[in-house]
Coordinates of C-alpha atoms in Angstrom, one line a residue:
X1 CA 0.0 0.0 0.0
X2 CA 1.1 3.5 -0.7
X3 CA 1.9 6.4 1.6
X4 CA 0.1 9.6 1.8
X5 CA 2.9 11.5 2.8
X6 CA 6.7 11.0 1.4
X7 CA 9.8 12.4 2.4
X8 CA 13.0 12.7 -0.2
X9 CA 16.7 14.0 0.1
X10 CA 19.1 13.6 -2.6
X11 CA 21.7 13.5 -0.3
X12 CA 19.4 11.3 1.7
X13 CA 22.3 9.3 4.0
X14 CA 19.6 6.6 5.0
X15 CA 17.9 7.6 8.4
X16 CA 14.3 6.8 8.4
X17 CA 11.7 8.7 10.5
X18 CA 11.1 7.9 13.8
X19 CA 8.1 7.8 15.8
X20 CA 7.6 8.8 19.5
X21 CA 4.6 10.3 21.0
X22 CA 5.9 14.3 20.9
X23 CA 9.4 14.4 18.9
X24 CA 9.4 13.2 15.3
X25 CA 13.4 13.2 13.4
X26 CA 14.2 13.6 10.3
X27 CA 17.6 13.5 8.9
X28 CA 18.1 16.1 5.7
X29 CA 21.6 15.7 4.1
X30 CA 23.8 15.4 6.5
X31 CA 21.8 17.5 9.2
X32 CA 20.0 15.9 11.6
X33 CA 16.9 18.2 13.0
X34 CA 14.6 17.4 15.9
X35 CA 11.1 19.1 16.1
X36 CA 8.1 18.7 18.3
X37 CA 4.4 19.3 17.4
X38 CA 1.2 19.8 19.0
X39 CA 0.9 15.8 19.1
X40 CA -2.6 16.6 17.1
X41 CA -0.4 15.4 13.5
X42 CA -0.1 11.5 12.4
X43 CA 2.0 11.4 10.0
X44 CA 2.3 7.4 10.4
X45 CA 1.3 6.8 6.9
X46 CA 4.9 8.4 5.7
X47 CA 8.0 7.1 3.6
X48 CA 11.3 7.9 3.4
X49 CA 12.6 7.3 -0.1
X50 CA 16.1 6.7 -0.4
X51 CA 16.7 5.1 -3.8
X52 CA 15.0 8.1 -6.0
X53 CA 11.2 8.5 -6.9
X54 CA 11.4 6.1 -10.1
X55 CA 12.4 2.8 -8.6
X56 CA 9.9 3.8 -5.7
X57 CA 6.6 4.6 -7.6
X58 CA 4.8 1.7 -5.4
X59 CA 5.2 3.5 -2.1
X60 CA 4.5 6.3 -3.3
X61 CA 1.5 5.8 -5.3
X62 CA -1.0 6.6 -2.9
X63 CA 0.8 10.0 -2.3
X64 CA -0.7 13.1 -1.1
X65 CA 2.2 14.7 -0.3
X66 CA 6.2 14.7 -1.4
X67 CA 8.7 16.9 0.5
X68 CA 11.7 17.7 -1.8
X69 CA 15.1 18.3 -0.8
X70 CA 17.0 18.6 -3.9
X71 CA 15.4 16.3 -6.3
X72 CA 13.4 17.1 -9.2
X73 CA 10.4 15.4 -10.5
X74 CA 9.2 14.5 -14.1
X75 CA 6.0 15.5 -15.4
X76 CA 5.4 12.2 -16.7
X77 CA 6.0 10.7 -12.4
X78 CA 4.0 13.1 -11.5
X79 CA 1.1 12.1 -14.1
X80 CA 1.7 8.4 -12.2
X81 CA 0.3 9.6 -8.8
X82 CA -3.4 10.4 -9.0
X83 CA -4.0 11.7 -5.7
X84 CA -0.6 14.2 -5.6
X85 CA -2.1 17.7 -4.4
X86 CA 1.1 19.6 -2.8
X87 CA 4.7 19.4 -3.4
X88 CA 6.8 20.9 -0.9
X89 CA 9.8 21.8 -1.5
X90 CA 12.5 22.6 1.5
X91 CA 14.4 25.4 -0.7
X92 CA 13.6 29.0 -1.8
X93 CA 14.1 27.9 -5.5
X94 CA 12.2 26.4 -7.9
X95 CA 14.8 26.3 -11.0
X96 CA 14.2 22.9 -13.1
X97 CA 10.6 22.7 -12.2
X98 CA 7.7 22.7 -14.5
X99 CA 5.9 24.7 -12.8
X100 CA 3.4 25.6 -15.9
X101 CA 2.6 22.0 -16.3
X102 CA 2.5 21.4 -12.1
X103 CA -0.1 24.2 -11.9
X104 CA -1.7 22.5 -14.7
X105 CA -2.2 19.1 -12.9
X106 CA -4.1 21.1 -10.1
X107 CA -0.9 20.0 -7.9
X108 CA 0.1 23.0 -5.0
X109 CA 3.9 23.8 -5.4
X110 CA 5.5 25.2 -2.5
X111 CA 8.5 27.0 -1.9
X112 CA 10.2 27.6 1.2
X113 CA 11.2 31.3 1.3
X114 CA 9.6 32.3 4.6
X115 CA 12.1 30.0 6.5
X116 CA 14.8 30.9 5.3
X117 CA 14.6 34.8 4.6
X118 CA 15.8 35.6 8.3
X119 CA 19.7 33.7 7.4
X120 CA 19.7 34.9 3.9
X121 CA 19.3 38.5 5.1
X122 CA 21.6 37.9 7.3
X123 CA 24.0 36.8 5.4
X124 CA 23.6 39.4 2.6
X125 CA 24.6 41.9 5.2
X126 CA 27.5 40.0 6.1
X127 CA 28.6 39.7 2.6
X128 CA 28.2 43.4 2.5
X129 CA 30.3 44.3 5.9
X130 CA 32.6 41.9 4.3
X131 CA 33.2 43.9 1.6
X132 CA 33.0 47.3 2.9
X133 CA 35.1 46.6 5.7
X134 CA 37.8 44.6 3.8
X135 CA 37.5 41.4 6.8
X136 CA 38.9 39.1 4.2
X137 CA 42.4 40.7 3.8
X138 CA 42.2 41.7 7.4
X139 CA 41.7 38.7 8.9
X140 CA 44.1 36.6 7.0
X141 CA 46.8 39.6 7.6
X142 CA 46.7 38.9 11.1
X143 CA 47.1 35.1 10.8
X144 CA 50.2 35.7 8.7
X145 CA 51.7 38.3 11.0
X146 CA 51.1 41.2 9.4
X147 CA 49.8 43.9 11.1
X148 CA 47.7 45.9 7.7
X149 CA 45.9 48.7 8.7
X150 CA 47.7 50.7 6.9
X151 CA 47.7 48.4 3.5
X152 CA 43.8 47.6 4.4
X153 CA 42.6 51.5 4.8
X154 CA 44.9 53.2 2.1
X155 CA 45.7 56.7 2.2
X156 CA 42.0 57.1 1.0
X157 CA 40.6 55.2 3.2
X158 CA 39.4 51.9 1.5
X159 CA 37.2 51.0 4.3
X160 CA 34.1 51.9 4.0
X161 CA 30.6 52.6 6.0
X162 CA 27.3 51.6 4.8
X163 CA 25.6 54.4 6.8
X164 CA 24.2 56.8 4.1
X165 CA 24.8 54.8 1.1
X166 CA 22.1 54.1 -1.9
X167 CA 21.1 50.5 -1.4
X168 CA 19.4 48.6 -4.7
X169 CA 17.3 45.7 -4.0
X170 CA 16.5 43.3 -6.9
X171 CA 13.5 41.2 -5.7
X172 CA 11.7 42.5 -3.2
X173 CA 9.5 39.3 -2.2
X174 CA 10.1 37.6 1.0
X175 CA 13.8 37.5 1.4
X176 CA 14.6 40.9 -0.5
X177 CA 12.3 42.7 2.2
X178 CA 13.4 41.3 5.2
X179 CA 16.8 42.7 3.4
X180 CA 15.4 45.8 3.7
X181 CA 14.4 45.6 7.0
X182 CA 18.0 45.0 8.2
X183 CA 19.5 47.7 6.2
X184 CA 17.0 50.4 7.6
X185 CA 19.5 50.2 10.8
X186 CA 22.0 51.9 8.8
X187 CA 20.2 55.0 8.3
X188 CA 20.4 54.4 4.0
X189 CA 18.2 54.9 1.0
X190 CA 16.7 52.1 -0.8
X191 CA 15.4 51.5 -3.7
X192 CA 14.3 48.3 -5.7
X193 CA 13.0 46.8 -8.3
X194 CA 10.3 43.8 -8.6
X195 CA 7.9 42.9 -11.2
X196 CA 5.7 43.5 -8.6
X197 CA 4.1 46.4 -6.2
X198 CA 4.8 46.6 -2.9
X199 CA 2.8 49.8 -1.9
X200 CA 2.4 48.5 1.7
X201 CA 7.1 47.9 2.5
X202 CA 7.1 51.7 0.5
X203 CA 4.8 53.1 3.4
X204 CA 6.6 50.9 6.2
X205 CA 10.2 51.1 5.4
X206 CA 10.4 54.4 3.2
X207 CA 11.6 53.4 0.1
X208 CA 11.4 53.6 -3.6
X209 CA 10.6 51.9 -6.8
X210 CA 13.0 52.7 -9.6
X211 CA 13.1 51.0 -12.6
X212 CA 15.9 48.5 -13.3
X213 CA 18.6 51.1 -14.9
X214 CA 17.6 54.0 -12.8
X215 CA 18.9 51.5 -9.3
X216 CA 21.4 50.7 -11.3
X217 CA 23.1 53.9 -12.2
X218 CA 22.6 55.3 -8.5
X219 CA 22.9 52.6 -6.4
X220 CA 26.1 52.2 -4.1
X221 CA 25.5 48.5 -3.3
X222 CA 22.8 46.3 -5.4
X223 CA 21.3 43.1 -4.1
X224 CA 19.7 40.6 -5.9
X225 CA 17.0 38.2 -4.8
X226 CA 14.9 37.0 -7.3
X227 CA 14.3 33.6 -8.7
X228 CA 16.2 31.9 -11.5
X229 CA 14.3 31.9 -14.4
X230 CA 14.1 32.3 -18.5
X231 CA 13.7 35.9 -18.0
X232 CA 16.4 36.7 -14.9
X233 CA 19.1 34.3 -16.5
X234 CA 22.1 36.2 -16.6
X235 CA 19.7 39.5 -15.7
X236 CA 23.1 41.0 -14.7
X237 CA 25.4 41.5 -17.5
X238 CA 28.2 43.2 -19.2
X239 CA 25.8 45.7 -20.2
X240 CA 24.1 45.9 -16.4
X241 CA 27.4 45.9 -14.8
X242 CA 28.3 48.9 -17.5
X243 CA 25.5 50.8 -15.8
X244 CA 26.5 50.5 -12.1
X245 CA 28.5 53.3 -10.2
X246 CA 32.4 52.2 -9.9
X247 CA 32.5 52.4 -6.5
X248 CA 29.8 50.1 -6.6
X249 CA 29.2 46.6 -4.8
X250 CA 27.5 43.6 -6.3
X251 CA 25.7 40.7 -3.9
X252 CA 24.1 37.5 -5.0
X253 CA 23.0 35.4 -2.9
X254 CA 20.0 34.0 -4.9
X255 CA 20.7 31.9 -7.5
X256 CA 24.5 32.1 -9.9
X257 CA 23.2 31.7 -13.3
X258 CA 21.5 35.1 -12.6
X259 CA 25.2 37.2 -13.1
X260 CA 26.8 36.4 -16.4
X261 CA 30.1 35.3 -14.1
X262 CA 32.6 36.5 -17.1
X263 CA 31.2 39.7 -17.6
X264 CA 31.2 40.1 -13.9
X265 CA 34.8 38.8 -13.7
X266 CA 35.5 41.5 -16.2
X267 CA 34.0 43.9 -14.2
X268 CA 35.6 43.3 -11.7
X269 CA 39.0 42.9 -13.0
X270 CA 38.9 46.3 -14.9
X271 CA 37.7 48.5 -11.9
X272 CA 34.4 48.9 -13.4
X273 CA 32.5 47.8 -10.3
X274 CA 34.5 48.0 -6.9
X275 CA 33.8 44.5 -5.8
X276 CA 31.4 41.5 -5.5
X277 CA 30.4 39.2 -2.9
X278 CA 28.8 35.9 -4.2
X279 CA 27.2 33.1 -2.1
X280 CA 26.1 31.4 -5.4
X281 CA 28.2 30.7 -8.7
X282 CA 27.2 29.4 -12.2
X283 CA 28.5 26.1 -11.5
X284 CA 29.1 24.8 -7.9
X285 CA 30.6 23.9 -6.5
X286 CA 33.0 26.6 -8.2
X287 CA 36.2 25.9 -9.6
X288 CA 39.5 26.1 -7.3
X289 CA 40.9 27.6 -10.6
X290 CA 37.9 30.4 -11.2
X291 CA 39.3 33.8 -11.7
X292 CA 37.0 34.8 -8.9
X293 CA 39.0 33.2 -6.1
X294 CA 41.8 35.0 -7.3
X295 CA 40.4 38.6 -6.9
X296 CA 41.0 40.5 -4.1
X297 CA 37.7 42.5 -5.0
X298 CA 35.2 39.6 -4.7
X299 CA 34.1 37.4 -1.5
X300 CA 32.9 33.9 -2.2
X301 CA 30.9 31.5 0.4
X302 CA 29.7 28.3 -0.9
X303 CA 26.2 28.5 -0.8
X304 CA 25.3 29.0 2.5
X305 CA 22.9 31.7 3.0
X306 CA 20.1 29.7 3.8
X307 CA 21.4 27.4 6.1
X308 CA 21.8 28.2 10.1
X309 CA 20.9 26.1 13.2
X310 CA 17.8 28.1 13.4
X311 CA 16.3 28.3 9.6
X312 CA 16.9 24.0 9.5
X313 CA 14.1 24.1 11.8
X314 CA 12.2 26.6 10.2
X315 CA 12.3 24.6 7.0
X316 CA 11.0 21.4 8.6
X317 CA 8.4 23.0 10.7
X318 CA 7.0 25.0 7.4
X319 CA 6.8 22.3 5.4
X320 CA 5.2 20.2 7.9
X321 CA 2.7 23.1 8.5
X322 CA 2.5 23.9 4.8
X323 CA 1.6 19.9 4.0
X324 CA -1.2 20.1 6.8
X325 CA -3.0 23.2 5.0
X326 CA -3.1 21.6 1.8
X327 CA -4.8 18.3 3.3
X328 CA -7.2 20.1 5.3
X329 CA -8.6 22.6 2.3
X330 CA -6.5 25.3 3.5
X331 CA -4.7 27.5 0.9
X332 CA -0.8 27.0 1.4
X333 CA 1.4 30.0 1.6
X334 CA 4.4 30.3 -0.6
X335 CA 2.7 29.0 -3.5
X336 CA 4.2 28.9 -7.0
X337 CA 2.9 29.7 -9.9
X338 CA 4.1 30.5 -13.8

């Protein structure tokens, strides 16, 4: 008989779910995350696949649920399981996913945004401090037994303060906002730009639409946090990165095939920008040989935004939550659509 609910990691090393009366575990990659629930949710009828959806369609036929860490389904499996209504996936991105055809199914496609905006902001502001305050070169100074202050701050000063600076958000949805949020600390203008309206973070946090160019062209540090897609594949090009101040800064921590990373190692190489900080590349993990790694202009973390002790928790818990809504009749939140 099949499951109604099915769990699936990639990276899945193997651990099942266990059952007690309060806890439930459930092991995600290598992370192992313990989470307690009102003791109102069953979720006896579960899986855990470890050998990929294809050679598992039996378990699973009876599914109502999948939870995805990583691994993309097929139309044509999906067409296999007749009583599918919600997907969840455990990620803020939905690159690889069909989503046309999913919405055409009827089938609820989740993604996980709201869990995970409180680390990537975070982060972002990290990457940015990083930058501005030249930590890298610092820190690694000191190990070697140099003492660089003078080297690090330059007869100009190369250090620099966010306070007062034009901030440029790209994507202004869950994680992009709560960017905003942060930066509002620093006493700095923001703008952004979003397919979208968002009349309501305007009013609340002061800021501005511009269009793309216009945040662009006056923006001290741009941001980006928008999903990959046809249309914001390699959004930021030569020609964008042509358009940005030169004492500019340029932070992704979205998705990498959103920079074109030669025109950005161009930019960087030539001055045109005055540096990048990157928690996603084109291809990753990124090559030990990339010219990026080389340039003392540009900060690289390995994709690791969205990951803390805290938003591994978040994750489970919202999908979890998330699942629940769909079975009861309940709209989900964080749906996806095309």
């Amino acid at each position: 008989m099949g499951e109604k609910l099915v769990f699936y990691s990639k990276n899945d090393k193997g651990r099942t779910l266990s059952r007690s009366d309060r806890a439930k575990e459930l092991c995600l990659d290598d992370l192992r995350c313990e989470f307690l629930f009102s003791g109102e949710e069953d979720y006896s009828n579960s899986a855990k696949i470890r050998d990929g959806f294809e050679k598992n369609l039996e378990k699973m036929i009876d599914a109502e649920v999948i939870i995805c860490n990583g691994e993309l389904l097929s139309i044509e499996m999906l067409k296999k399981l007749p009583n599918l209504r919600h997907i969840q996936l455990l990620s803020a991105g939905f690159d690889g996913w069909d989503i046309d055809a999913i919405n055409d199914l009827d089938i609820n496609i989740c993604g996980n945004s709201p869990a995970i905006s409180n680390s990537v902001a975070e982060h972002t502001i990290a990457l940015i401090m990083t930058l501005y305050k030249r930590l890298s070169q610092a820190v690694e100074g000191v190990k070697s037994g140099e003492w660089m202050k003078k080297a690090i701050t330059g007869p100009y000063g190369n250090v620099r303060e966010i306070t007062g600076k034009n901030i440029g958000i790209v994507g202004l949805g869950n994680i992009g906002s709560k960017v905003a949020k942060l930066l509002k600390g620093f006493d700095v203008n923001i703008f952004y730009n979003d397919i979208k309206e968002f009349s309501n973070f305007e009013d609340e946090l002061n800021i501005k639409k511009l269009s793309f160019e216009e945040l662009l062209k006056i923006s001290d540090i741009v941001s980006v946090h928008v999903p990959l897609s046809d249309e914001t594949k390699s959004m930021f090009s030569a020609k964008e990165f042509g358009l940005m101040k030169k004492d500019s800064i340029f932070i992704n921590t979205c998705r990498g095939p959103v920079h074109d990373e030669q025109a950005l190692i161009n930019a960087l190489k030539t001055d045109e920008i005055l540096g990048a900080a990157l928690d996603v590349t084109e291809i990753e993990p990124i090559s030990k040989n990339s010219d990026l790694l080389k340039l003392d202009n540009c900060v690289v973390t390995p994709h690791l935004a969205g990951s803390s002790r805290e938003s591994v928790d978040r994750r489970i818990m919202f999908a979890f939550e998330n699942a629940n809504k769909t079975l009861n009749g309940i709209q989900p939140e964080n749906l996806i659509f095309s």
